Amino acid sequence: MEEELKKGEIHLYFTFPNEINDPHLLARYHQFMNAEEAIQQQRFYFEKHRHQYLITRALVRTVLSRYCATSPEDWEFSKNEYGRPEPVLSGEFMPFRFNLSHTEALVSCGVVLETDIGVDVEDTHRITSSLEIAENFFSPQEVFDLSRLSEDAQQDRFFDYWTLKESYIKARGMGLSLPLEHFSFDLGRSKNIDISFDQHLKDDPQNWRFWLLRPGPHHKAAVSVNSKGWKKYEILVRKMVPLSEIKPFECPILRQSIV
Ligand SMILES: CC(C)(COP(=O)(O)OP(=O)(O)OC[C@H]1O[C@@H](n2cnc3c(N)ncnc32)[C@H](O)[C@@H]1OP(=O)(O)O)[C@@H](O)C(=O)NCCC(=O)NCCS
C-alpha cells in the first residue's frame, strides 16, 4: 500500500511489542529480516529482546513500504559514520527519512520528507530521576529548572528533557559524539519548548520544531524535526501492528513548539 507523505507532515508510528503474539505474523516478520539482522536477533540472550528486535525490524520495513511500492524485505540501510540508518532501495536514497527508537514495551518510528528527524521514547519507570543523573547529562539551566520542582514534577520533567535531548542528537545523526552540554532546552519559562545552542554547535533555534508526547502511562516520547527548509509541520500519530492494523492513536501531545 502506498501512502502520500506531504511536505510538513510527520507520520509517527507506535507499536507495543507485548501486544503482538500471533505466530503467523511473527513468522512473516522473520522473512523480512536480512541475514545480518537475523544473526543480530539471535545474539540477544533474552527472548523478550529477540521479540522486540523482530518487531522493530518489521515496523521499520513495513512503515517504509507504505511510502514506496516495494516489499518490506527489499529495504537496505546505509549508515553514516555514527550509525544513523537511511533507507535505500536498489542503491538509491529515498526522499523520505526516518528515525526509530525503542524502550521497554514500546517501539516508535517517525517518517518525514527531506529533512532531519529524531525520535526518542523512554520507559519512565526505567530509572529514577535524580539531580545527580541530571548533572551528568543535562545543561546547568536544565538542572536548575529541575531543582526548583517538587519530587513528582521533577521525575516528570526529567524525562521531558531526556527525550528531547536524545531526539535532538538523533536528528543531528551524531549520537553522543554531539556533546550534551552544547545545547540546552528550557521548559520552565513558558509553555513553549525553547532550545539554545552554544557557539560550538553553529545551530539556530529557529531551525527546529519539537514535540513531547505521552504514548502510555509509563512512556514519554519526543520528536525533533529540522524546519530550516519548511516552516510548518504537523504530526500524525498512529498505532500499528505491522501487516495487521494501523489506526489513529489518541496520544496526548504534552507540548509542542509554538510558532
Ligand atoms: C545510539 C543513540 C543514537 C541512541 O541510543 P538509544 O537511546 O539507546 O536508542 P534508541 O532506541 O532511541 O535509538 C536507537 C535507534 O536509533 C538509530 N540510530 C543509530 N545511530 C543513530 C544516530 N547516530 N543518529 C540517529 N539515529 C541513530 C537506529 O535505528 C537505532 O535502532 P537500531 O539499532 O535498532 O536500528 C545515541 O543517542 C546514544 O547512545 N544514546 C545513549 C543514551 C544517553 O545516554 N542519553 C543521554 C541522555 S540525554
PDB file of C-alpha atoms and ligand atoms in Angstrom:
ATOM      1  CA  MET A   1       0.000   0.000   0.000  1.00  0.00           C
ATOM      2  CA  GLU A   2       1.333   3.420  -0.878  1.00  0.00           C
ATOM      3  CA  GLU A   3       0.572   6.458   1.230  1.00  0.00           C
ATOM      4  CA  GLU A   4       1.314  10.058   0.407  1.00  0.00           C
ATOM      5  CA  LEU A   5       3.675  11.827   2.766  1.00  0.00           C
ATOM      6  CA  LYS A   6       3.210  15.555   2.325  1.00  0.00           C
ATOM      7  CA  LYS A   7       5.832  18.189   2.935  1.00  0.00           C
ATOM      8  CA  GLY A   8       5.364  19.390   6.501  1.00  0.00           C
ATOM      9  CA  GLU A   9       3.812  16.132   7.715  1.00  0.00           C
ATOM     10  CA  ILE A  10       5.428  13.880  10.277  1.00  0.00           C
ATOM     11  CA  HIS A  11       3.962  10.394  10.455  1.00  0.00           C
ATOM     12  CA  LEU A  12       4.728   8.893  13.841  1.00  0.00           C
ATOM     13  CA  TYR A  13       4.037   5.202  14.457  1.00  0.00           C
ATOM     14  CA  PHE A  14       3.877   3.473  17.830  1.00  0.00           C
ATOM     15  CA  THR A  15       3.983  -0.294  18.254  1.00  0.00           C
ATOM     16  CA  PHE A  16       3.629  -2.196  21.521  1.00  0.00           C
ATOM     17  CA  PRO A  17       5.613  -5.447  21.117  1.00  0.00           C
ATOM     18  CA  ASN A  18       3.951  -7.207  24.050  1.00  0.00           C
ATOM     19  CA  GLU A  19       0.598  -6.976  22.243  1.00  0.00           C
ATOM     20  CA  ILE A  20       1.878  -8.947  19.233  1.00  0.00           C
ATOM     21  CA  ASN A  21       1.898 -12.700  19.701  1.00  0.00           C
ATOM     22  CA  ASP A  22       0.256 -14.130  16.591  1.00  0.00           C
ATOM     23  CA  PRO A  23       2.699 -16.845  15.393  1.00  0.00           C
ATOM     24  CA  HIS A  24       1.705 -16.335  11.734  1.00  0.00           C
ATOM     25  CA  LEU A  25       2.524 -12.636  11.915  1.00  0.00           C
ATOM     26  CA  LEU A  26       5.799 -13.301  13.717  1.00  0.00           C
ATOM     27  CA  ALA A  27       6.768 -15.872  11.085  1.00  0.00           C
ATOM     28  CA  ARG A  28       6.149 -13.301   8.351  1.00  0.00           C
ATOM     29  CA  TYR A  29       8.209 -10.700  10.202  1.00  0.00           C
ATOM     30  CA  HIS A  30      11.082 -13.185  10.260  1.00  0.00           C
ATOM     31  CA  GLN A  31      11.033 -13.315   6.478  1.00  0.00           C
ATOM     32  CA  PHE A  32      11.626  -9.549   6.290  1.00  0.00           C
ATOM     33  CA  MET A  33      14.979  -9.611   8.072  1.00  0.00           C
ATOM     34  CA  ASN A  34      18.176  -9.781   6.062  1.00  0.00           C
ATOM     35  CA  ALA A  35      20.959 -12.201   7.037  1.00  0.00           C
ATOM     36  CA  GLU A  36      22.756  -9.628   9.195  1.00  0.00           C
ATOM     37  CA  GLU A  37      19.579  -8.773  11.105  1.00  0.00           C
ATOM     38  CA  ALA A  38      18.730 -12.457  11.606  1.00  0.00           C
ATOM     39  CA  ILE A  39      22.193 -13.027  13.130  1.00  0.00           C
ATOM     40  CA  GLN A  40      21.868  -9.927  15.293  1.00  0.00           C
ATOM     41  CA  GLN A  41      18.475 -11.081  16.539  1.00  0.00           C
ATOM     42  CA  GLN A  42      19.892 -14.440  17.647  1.00  0.00           C
ATOM     43  CA  ARG A  43      22.625 -12.685  19.636  1.00  0.00           C
ATOM     44  CA  PHE A  44      20.112 -11.416  22.219  1.00  0.00           C
ATOM     45  CA  TYR A  45      20.143 -13.642  25.292  1.00  0.00           C
ATOM     46  CA  PHE A  46      16.562 -12.986  26.402  1.00  0.00           C
ATOM     47  CA  GLU A  47      13.539 -13.960  24.314  1.00  0.00           C
ATOM     48  CA  LYS A  48      11.851 -10.611  25.069  1.00  0.00           C
ATOM     49  CA  HIS A  49      14.789  -8.780  23.446  1.00  0.00           C
ATOM     50  CA  ARG A  50      14.715 -11.088  20.391  1.00  0.00           C
ATOM     51  CA  HIS A  51      10.968 -10.386  20.168  1.00  0.00           C
ATOM     52  CA  GLN A  52      11.443  -6.627  20.436  1.00  0.00           C
ATOM     53  CA  TYR A  53      14.185  -6.674  17.818  1.00  0.00           C
ATOM     54  CA  LEU A  54      11.963  -8.656  15.425  1.00  0.00           C
ATOM     55  CA  ILE A  55       9.030  -6.269  15.908  1.00  0.00           C
ATOM     56  CA  THR A  56      11.333  -3.286  15.397  1.00  0.00           C
ATOM     57  CA  ARG A  57      12.632  -4.617  12.072  1.00  0.00           C
ATOM     58  CA  ALA A  58       9.072  -5.388  10.965  1.00  0.00           C
ATOM     59  CA  LEU A  59       7.850  -1.940  11.987  1.00  0.00           C
ATOM     60  CA  VAL A  60      10.573  -0.057  10.134  1.00  0.00           C
ATOM     61  CA  ARG A  61      10.328  -2.150   6.986  1.00  0.00           C
ATOM     62  CA  THR A  62       6.521  -2.123   6.786  1.00  0.00           C
ATOM     63  CA  VAL A  63       6.353   1.601   7.559  1.00  0.00           C
ATOM     64  CA  LEU A  64       8.851   2.403   4.792  1.00  0.00           C
ATOM     65  CA  SER A  65       6.881   0.247   2.346  1.00  0.00           C
ATOM     66  CA  ARG A  66       3.834   2.457   2.929  1.00  0.00           C
ATOM     67  CA  TYR A  67       5.641   5.278   1.131  1.00  0.00           C
ATOM     68  CA  CYS A  68       7.140   3.372  -1.760  1.00  0.00           C
ATOM     69  CA  ALA A  69       5.655   0.396  -3.582  1.00  0.00           C
ATOM     70  CA  THR A  70       8.140  -2.244  -2.534  1.00  0.00           C
ATOM     71  CA  SER A  71       8.129  -5.265  -0.260  1.00  0.00           C
ATOM     72  CA  PRO A  72       9.346  -4.821   3.312  1.00  0.00           C
ATOM     73  CA  GLU A  73      12.221  -7.270   2.779  1.00  0.00           C
ATOM     74  CA  ASP A  74      13.635  -5.176  -0.090  1.00  0.00           C
ATOM     75  CA  TRP A  75      14.873  -2.305   2.082  1.00  0.00           C
ATOM     76  CA  GLU A  76      18.558  -1.781   2.672  1.00  0.00           C
ATOM     77  CA  PHE A  77      20.041   0.693   5.091  1.00  0.00           C
ATOM     78  CA  SER A  78      23.011   2.939   4.617  1.00  0.00           C
ATOM     79  CA  LYS A  79      24.619   4.094   7.863  1.00  0.00           C
ATOM     80  CA  ASN A  80      26.520   7.308   8.473  1.00  0.00           C
ATOM     81  CA  GLU A  81      29.754   7.268  10.481  1.00  0.00           C
ATOM     82  CA  TYR A  82      27.765   7.489  13.731  1.00  0.00           C
ATOM     83  CA  GLY A  83      25.450   4.601  12.845  1.00  0.00           C
ATOM     84  CA  ARG A  84      22.372   6.515  11.713  1.00  0.00           C
ATOM     85  CA  PRO A  85      20.482   4.429   9.116  1.00  0.00           C
ATOM     86  CA  GLU A  86      18.907   5.880   5.949  1.00  0.00           C
ATOM     87  CA  PRO A  87      16.543   3.909   3.701  1.00  0.00           C
ATOM     88  CA  VAL A  88      17.996   2.736   0.410  1.00  0.00           C
ATOM     89  CA  LEU A  89      16.294   0.824  -2.393  1.00  0.00           C
ATOM     90  CA  SER A  90      18.282  -0.701  -5.254  1.00  0.00           C
ATOM     91  CA  GLY A  91      21.177   1.590  -4.367  1.00  0.00           C
ATOM     92  CA  GLU A  92      19.019   4.772  -4.384  1.00  0.00           C
ATOM     93  CA  PHE A  93      18.408   7.029  -1.393  1.00  0.00           C
ATOM     94  CA  MET A  94      14.759   7.914  -0.798  1.00  0.00           C
ATOM     95  CA  PRO A  95      13.214  11.405  -0.457  1.00  0.00           C
ATOM     96  CA  PHE A  96      11.900  10.429   2.965  1.00  0.00           C
ATOM     97  CA  ARG A  97      13.879   9.952   6.156  1.00  0.00           C
ATOM     98  CA  PHE A  98      13.044   8.034   9.298  1.00  0.00           C
ATOM     99  CA  ASN A  99      14.218   7.587  12.824  1.00  0.00           C
ATOM    100  CA  LEU A 100      13.313   4.913  15.301  1.00  0.00           C
ATOM    101  CA  SER A 101      13.529   4.390  18.999  1.00  0.00           C
ATOM    102  CA  HIS A 102      12.823   1.529  21.339  1.00  0.00           C
ATOM    103  CA  THR A 103      12.405   1.126  25.042  1.00  0.00           C
ATOM    104  CA  GLU A 104      10.762  -1.435  27.335  1.00  0.00           C
ATOM    105  CA  ALA A 105       7.453  -2.474  25.668  1.00  0.00           C
ATOM    106  CA  LEU A 106       7.411   0.276  23.035  1.00  0.00           C
ATOM    107  CA  VAL A 107       8.887   0.953  19.606  1.00  0.00           C
ATOM    108  CA  SER A 108       8.353   4.115  17.607  1.00  0.00           C
ATOM    109  CA  CYS A 109       9.228   5.166  14.084  1.00  0.00           C
ATOM    110  CA  GLY A 110       8.849   8.679  12.645  1.00  0.00           C
ATOM    111  CA  VAL A 111       8.916   9.466   8.932  1.00  0.00           C
ATOM    112  CA  VAL A 112       9.270  12.821   7.204  1.00  0.00           C
ATOM    113  CA  LEU A 113      10.163  14.177   3.773  1.00  0.00           C
ATOM    114  CA  GLU A 114      13.621  15.548   3.051  1.00  0.00           C
ATOM    115  CA  THR A 115      14.706  16.714   6.472  1.00  0.00           C
ATOM    116  CA  ASP A 116      16.365  15.548   9.667  1.00  0.00           C
ATOM    117  CA  ILE A 117      14.146  13.784  12.182  1.00  0.00           C
ATOM    118  CA  GLY A 118      14.958  12.371  15.595  1.00  0.00           C
ATOM    119  CA  VAL A 119      12.645  10.257  17.744  1.00  0.00           C
ATOM    120  CA  ASP A 120      13.179   9.097  21.286  1.00  0.00           C
ATOM    121  CA  VAL A 121      10.945   7.001  23.520  1.00  0.00           C
ATOM    122  CA  GLU A 122      11.659   6.169  27.133  1.00  0.00           C
ATOM    123  CA  ASP A 123      10.082   3.999  29.784  1.00  0.00           C
ATOM    124  CA  THR A 124       9.716   6.455  32.659  1.00  0.00           C
ATOM    125  CA  HIS A 125       9.967   3.644  35.212  1.00  0.00           C
ATOM    126  CA  ARG A 126      13.324   2.524  33.860  1.00  0.00           C
ATOM    127  CA  ILE A 127      15.330   4.886  36.011  1.00  0.00           C
ATOM    128  CA  THR A 128      14.517   7.004  38.994  1.00  0.00           C
ATOM    129  CA  SER A 129      15.350  10.548  38.105  1.00  0.00           C
ATOM    130  CA  SER A 130      17.786  12.370  40.305  1.00  0.00           C
ATOM    131  CA  LEU A 131      19.628  15.631  40.158  1.00  0.00           C
ATOM    132  CA  GLU A 132      22.848  13.637  40.252  1.00  0.00           C
ATOM    133  CA  ILE A 133      21.988  11.896  36.953  1.00  0.00           C
ATOM    134  CA  ALA A 134      20.771  15.199  35.535  1.00  0.00           C
ATOM    135  CA  GLU A 135      24.079  16.850  36.411  1.00  0.00           C
ATOM    136  CA  ASN A 136      25.885  14.246  34.315  1.00  0.00           C
ATOM    137  CA  PHE A 137      23.757  14.640  31.202  1.00  0.00           C
ATOM    138  CA  PHE A 138      21.887  17.944  31.320  1.00  0.00           C
ATOM    139  CA  SER A 139      22.891  21.591  30.973  1.00  0.00           C
ATOM    140  CA  PRO A 140      23.157  23.855  34.061  1.00  0.00           C
ATOM    141  CA  GLN A 141      19.903  25.600  33.012  1.00  0.00           C
ATOM    142  CA  GLU A 142      18.076  22.256  32.729  1.00  0.00           C
ATOM    143  CA  VAL A 143      19.418  21.139  36.135  1.00  0.00           C
ATOM    144  CA  PHE A 144      18.410  24.484  37.664  1.00  0.00           C
ATOM    145  CA  ASP A 145      14.866  24.130  36.276  1.00  0.00           C
ATOM    146  CA  LEU A 146      14.581  20.590  37.700  1.00  0.00           C
ATOM    147  CA  SER A 147      15.944  21.630  41.077  1.00  0.00           C
ATOM    148  CA  ARG A 148      13.027  24.033  41.604  1.00  0.00           C
ATOM    149  CA  LEU A 149      10.352  21.361  41.182  1.00  0.00           C
ATOM    150  CA  SER A 150       8.640  19.037  43.644  1.00  0.00           C
ATOM    151  CA  GLU A 151       9.790  15.403  43.579  1.00  0.00           C
ATOM    152  CA  ASP A 152       6.891  14.232  41.346  1.00  0.00           C
ATOM    153  CA  ALA A 153       7.152  17.141  38.942  1.00  0.00           C
ATOM    154  CA  GLN A 154      10.916  16.624  38.807  1.00  0.00           C
ATOM    155  CA  GLN A 155      10.529  12.964  37.819  1.00  0.00           C
ATOM    156  CA  ASP A 156       8.097  14.005  35.078  1.00  0.00           C
ATOM    157  CA  ARG A 157      10.219  16.805  33.673  1.00  0.00           C
ATOM    158  CA  PHE A 158      13.406  14.773  33.881  1.00  0.00           C
ATOM    159  CA  PHE A 159      12.068  12.554  31.073  1.00  0.00           C
ATOM    160  CA  ASP A 160      10.879  15.578  29.088  1.00  0.00           C
ATOM    161  CA  TYR A 161      14.436  16.862  28.992  1.00  0.00           C
ATOM    162  CA  TRP A 162      15.932  13.411  28.473  1.00  0.00           C
ATOM    163  CA  THR A 163      13.731  12.508  25.478  1.00  0.00           C
ATOM    164  CA  LEU A 164      14.017  15.970  23.922  1.00  0.00           C
ATOM    165  CA  LYS A 165      17.807  15.982  24.197  1.00  0.00           C
ATOM    166  CA  GLU A 166      18.052  12.477  22.820  1.00  0.00           C
ATOM    167  CA  SER A 167      15.673  13.261  19.918  1.00  0.00           C
ATOM    168  CA  TYR A 168      17.757  16.324  19.020  1.00  0.00           C
ATOM    169  CA  ILE A 169      21.069  14.436  18.926  1.00  0.00           C
ATOM    170  CA  LYS A 170      19.381  11.693  16.929  1.00  0.00           C
ATOM    171  CA  ALA A 171      18.026  14.224  14.427  1.00  0.00           C
ATOM    172  CA  ARG A 172      21.560  15.576  14.074  1.00  0.00           C
ATOM    173  CA  GLY A 173      22.612  11.964  13.394  1.00  0.00           C
ATOM    174  CA  MET A 174      25.697  12.138  15.597  1.00  0.00           C
ATOM    175  CA  GLY A 175      24.639  10.253  18.702  1.00  0.00           C
ATOM    176  CA  LEU A 176      26.573  11.093  21.830  1.00  0.00           C
ATOM    177  CA  SER A 177      29.511  12.497  19.855  1.00  0.00           C
ATOM    178  CA  LEU A 178      27.443  15.666  19.905  1.00  0.00           C
ATOM    179  CA  PRO A 179      28.258  16.988  23.391  1.00  0.00           C
ATOM    180  CA  LEU A 180      25.127  17.245  25.519  1.00  0.00           C
ATOM    181  CA  GLU A 181      26.388  20.403  27.228  1.00  0.00           C
ATOM    182  CA  HIS A 182      26.455  22.303  23.925  1.00  0.00           C
ATOM    183  CA  PHE A 183      22.689  22.780  23.862  1.00  0.00           C
ATOM    184  CA  SER A 184      20.022  23.393  26.426  1.00  0.00           C
ATOM    185  CA  PHE A 185      16.243  23.075  26.489  1.00  0.00           C
ATOM    186  CA  ASP A 186      14.096  25.326  28.625  1.00  0.00           C
ATOM    187  CA  LEU A 187      10.667  24.086  29.684  1.00  0.00           C
ATOM    188  CA  GLY A 188      10.427  26.208  32.813  1.00  0.00           C
ATOM    189  CA  ARG A 189       9.811  29.679  31.473  1.00  0.00           C
ATOM    190  CA  SER A 190       6.792  29.175  29.204  1.00  0.00           C
ATOM    191  CA  LYS A 191       4.563  26.533  27.627  1.00  0.00           C
ATOM    192  CA  ASN A 192       6.888  26.526  24.622  1.00  0.00           C
ATOM    193  CA  ILE A 193       9.790  24.159  24.034  1.00  0.00           C
ATOM    194  CA  ASP A 194      12.744  26.530  23.917  1.00  0.00           C
ATOM    195  CA  ILE A 195      16.234  25.495  22.929  1.00  0.00           C
ATOM    196  CA  SER A 196      19.511  27.396  22.931  1.00  0.00           C
ATOM    197  CA  PHE A 197      22.867  26.429  21.469  1.00  0.00           C
ATOM    198  CA  ASP A 198      26.347  27.418  22.379  1.00  0.00           C
ATOM    199  CA  GLN A 199      28.581  28.710  19.607  1.00  0.00           C
ATOM    200  CA  HIS A 200      30.257  25.319  19.011  1.00  0.00           C
ATOM    201  CA  LEU A 201      27.091  23.892  17.524  1.00  0.00           C
ATOM    202  CA  LYS A 202      26.507  26.643  14.949  1.00  0.00           C
ATOM    203  CA  ASP A 203      22.778  25.908  15.101  1.00  0.00           C
ATOM    204  CA  ASP A 204      19.756  28.192  15.269  1.00  0.00           C
ATOM    205  CA  PRO A 205      16.642  27.623  17.450  1.00  0.00           C
ATOM    206  CA  GLN A 206      14.512  28.905  14.548  1.00  0.00           C
ATOM    207  CA  ASN A 207      15.523  25.806  12.574  1.00  0.00           C
ATOM    208  CA  TRP A 208      13.833  23.318  14.873  1.00  0.00           C
ATOM    209  CA  ARG A 209      10.376  22.073  15.872  1.00  0.00           C
ATOM    210  CA  PHE A 210       9.839  19.805  18.868  1.00  0.00           C
ATOM    211  CA  TRP A 211       7.021  17.663  20.253  1.00  0.00           C
ATOM    212  CA  LEU A 212       6.598  15.897  23.581  1.00  0.00           C
ATOM    213  CA  LEU A 213       4.059  13.077  23.752  1.00  0.00           C
ATOM    214  CA  ARG A 214       2.766  10.525  26.214  1.00  0.00           C
ATOM    215  CA  PRO A 215       2.123   7.260  24.341  1.00  0.00           C
ATOM    216  CA  GLY A 216       1.308   5.404  27.568  1.00  0.00           C
ATOM    217  CA  PRO A 217       1.232   5.836  31.342  1.00  0.00           C
ATOM    218  CA  HIS A 218       4.869   4.635  31.602  1.00  0.00           C
ATOM    219  CA  HIS A 219       6.150   6.168  28.398  1.00  0.00           C
ATOM    220  CA  LYS A 220       7.314   9.525  27.110  1.00  0.00           C
ATOM    221  CA  ALA A 221       8.276  10.341  23.538  1.00  0.00           C
ATOM    222  CA  ALA A 222       9.926  13.322  21.870  1.00  0.00           C
ATOM    223  CA  VAL A 223      10.337  14.267  18.232  1.00  0.00           C
ATOM    224  CA  SER A 224      12.759  16.821  16.768  1.00  0.00           C
ATOM    225  CA  VAL A 225      12.499  17.992  13.169  1.00  0.00           C
ATOM    226  CA  ASN A 226      14.743  20.371  11.282  1.00  0.00           C
ATOM    227  CA  SER A 227      12.415  23.035   9.900  1.00  0.00           C
ATOM    228  CA  LYS A 228      15.020  25.102   8.060  1.00  0.00           C
ATOM    229  CA  GLY A 229      13.636  24.442   4.564  1.00  0.00           C
ATOM    230  CA  TRP A 230       9.955  24.281   5.507  1.00  0.00           C
ATOM    231  CA  LYS A 231       8.497  26.076   8.491  1.00  0.00           C
ATOM    232  CA  LYS A 232       5.130  24.484   9.151  1.00  0.00           C
ATOM    233  CA  TYR A 233       4.965  20.930  10.496  1.00  0.00           C
ATOM    234  CA  GLU A 234       2.148  18.810  11.846  1.00  0.00           C
ATOM    235  CA  ILE A 235       2.346  15.405  13.428  1.00  0.00           C
ATOM    236  CA  LEU A 236       0.004  12.488  12.650  1.00  0.00           C
ATOM    237  CA  VAL A 237       0.188   9.745  15.242  1.00  0.00           C
ATOM    238  CA  ARG A 238      -0.743   6.126  14.570  1.00  0.00           C
ATOM    239  CA  LYS A 239      -0.715   2.844  16.423  1.00  0.00           C
ATOM    240  CA  MET A 240       0.471  -0.018  14.250  1.00  0.00           C
ATOM    241  CA  VAL A 241       0.674  -3.788  14.288  1.00  0.00           C
ATOM    242  CA  PRO A 242       2.842  -4.451  11.220  1.00  0.00           C
ATOM    243  CA  LEU A 243       0.901  -6.232   8.432  1.00  0.00           C
ATOM    244  CA  SER A 244      -2.234  -6.256  10.541  1.00  0.00           C
ATOM    245  CA  GLU A 245      -3.526  -2.942  11.841  1.00  0.00           C
ATOM    246  CA  ILE A 246      -2.960   0.790  11.560  1.00  0.00           C
ATOM    247  CA  LYS A 247      -5.200   3.233  13.333  1.00  0.00           C
ATOM    248  CA  PRO A 248      -5.047   6.837  14.521  1.00  0.00           C
ATOM    249  CA  PHE A 249      -3.603   6.934  18.018  1.00  0.00           C
ATOM    250  CA  GLU A 250      -5.118   9.291  20.569  1.00  0.00           C
ATOM    251  CA  CYS A 251      -1.761  10.015  22.080  1.00  0.00           C
ATOM    252  CA  PRO A 252      -1.658  13.131  24.253  1.00  0.00           C
ATOM    253  CA  ILE A 253       0.706  15.788  22.922  1.00  0.00           C
ATOM    254  CA  LEU A 254       2.055  17.285  26.116  1.00  0.00           C
ATOM    255  CA  ARG A 255       3.832  20.202  24.459  1.00  0.00           C
ATOM    256  CA  GLN A 256       4.925  21.329  21.048  1.00  0.00           C
ATOM    257  CA  SER A 257       6.915  24.201  19.616  1.00  0.00           C
ATOM    258  CA  ILE A 258       4.823  27.331  19.426  1.00  0.00           C
ATOM    259  CA  VAL A 259       5.427  29.094  16.106  1.00  0.00           C
TER     260      VAL A 259
HETATM  261  C1  LIG B   1      22.772   5.421  19.755  1.00  0.00           C
HETATM  262  C2  LIG B   1      21.931   6.639  20.038  1.00  0.00           C
HETATM  263  C3  LIG B   1      21.744   7.365  18.738  1.00  0.00           C
HETATM  264  C4  LIG B   1      20.520   6.252  20.551  1.00  0.00           C
HETATM  265  O1  LIG B   1      20.590   5.321  21.513  1.00  0.00           O
HETATM  266  P1  LIG B   1      19.372   4.850  22.417  1.00  0.00           P
HETATM  267  O2  LIG B   1      18.666   5.990  23.061  1.00  0.00           O
HETATM  268  O3  LIG B   1      19.967   3.848  23.302  1.00  0.00           O
HETATM  269  O4  LIG B   1      18.406   4.075  21.439  1.00  0.00           O
HETATM  270  P2  LIG B   1      17.065   4.410  20.661  1.00  0.00           P
HETATM  271  O5  LIG B   1      16.236   3.200  20.821  1.00  0.00           O
HETATM  272  O6  LIG B   1      16.418   5.708  21.000  1.00  0.00           O
HETATM  273  O7  LIG B   1      17.561   4.540  19.154  1.00  0.00           O
HETATM  274  C5  LIG B   1      18.225   3.508  18.519  1.00  0.00           C
HETATM  275  C6  LIG B   1      17.998   3.626  17.021  1.00  0.00           C
HETATM  276  O8  LIG B   1      18.431   4.891  16.537  1.00  0.00           O
HETATM  277  C7  LIG B   1      19.008   4.722  15.241  1.00  0.00           C
HETATM  278  N1  LIG B   1      20.358   5.272  15.286  1.00  0.00           N
HETATM  279  C8  LIG B   1      21.551   4.634  15.451  1.00  0.00           C
HETATM  280  N2  LIG B   1      22.556   5.534  15.412  1.00  0.00           N
HETATM  281  C9  LIG B   1      21.974   6.745  15.242  1.00  0.00           C
HETATM  282  C10 LIG B   1      22.492   8.079  15.126  1.00  0.00           C
HETATM  283  N3  LIG B   1      23.801   8.334  15.163  1.00  0.00           N
HETATM  284  N4  LIG B   1      21.625   9.082  14.934  1.00  0.00           N
HETATM  285  C11 LIG B   1      20.299   8.847  14.878  1.00  0.00           C
HETATM  286  N5  LIG B   1      19.747   7.618  14.989  1.00  0.00           N
HETATM  287  C12 LIG B   1      20.588   6.584  15.167  1.00  0.00           C
HETATM  288  C13 LIG B   1      18.983   3.246  14.911  1.00  0.00           C
HETATM  289  O9  LIG B   1      17.885   2.995  14.062  1.00  0.00           O
HETATM  290  C14 LIG B   1      18.796   2.605  16.263  1.00  0.00           C
HETATM  291  O10 LIG B   1      17.996   1.450  16.267  1.00  0.00           O
HETATM  292  P3  LIG B   1      18.514   0.050  15.725  1.00  0.00           P
HETATM  293  O11 LIG B   1      19.898  -0.117  16.235  1.00  0.00           O
HETATM  294  O12 LIG B   1      17.534  -0.934  16.260  1.00  0.00           O
HETATM  295  O13 LIG B   1      18.441   0.197  14.221  1.00  0.00           O
HETATM  296  C15 LIG B   1      22.664   7.596  20.996  1.00  0.00           C
HETATM  297  O14 LIG B   1      21.932   8.770  21.098  1.00  0.00           O
HETATM  298  C16 LIG B   1      23.029   7.056  22.347  1.00  0.00           C
HETATM  299  O15 LIG B   1      23.973   6.319  22.515  1.00  0.00           O
HETATM  300  N6  LIG B   1      22.320   7.417  23.396  1.00  0.00           N
HETATM  301  C17 LIG B   1      22.563   6.904  24.750  1.00  0.00           C
HETATM  302  C18 LIG B   1      21.547   7.410  25.737  1.00  0.00           C
HETATM  303  C19 LIG B   1      22.081   8.517  26.644  1.00  0.00           C
HETATM  304  O16 LIG B   1      22.973   8.322  27.412  1.00  0.00           O
HETATM  305  N7  LIG B   1      21.477   9.729  26.529  1.00  0.00           N
HETATM  306  C20 LIG B   1      21.858  10.832  27.311  1.00  0.00           C
HETATM  307  C21 LIG B   1      20.694  11.482  27.970  1.00  0.00           C
HETATM  308  S1  LIG B   1      20.048  12.857  27.116  1.00  0.00           S
END
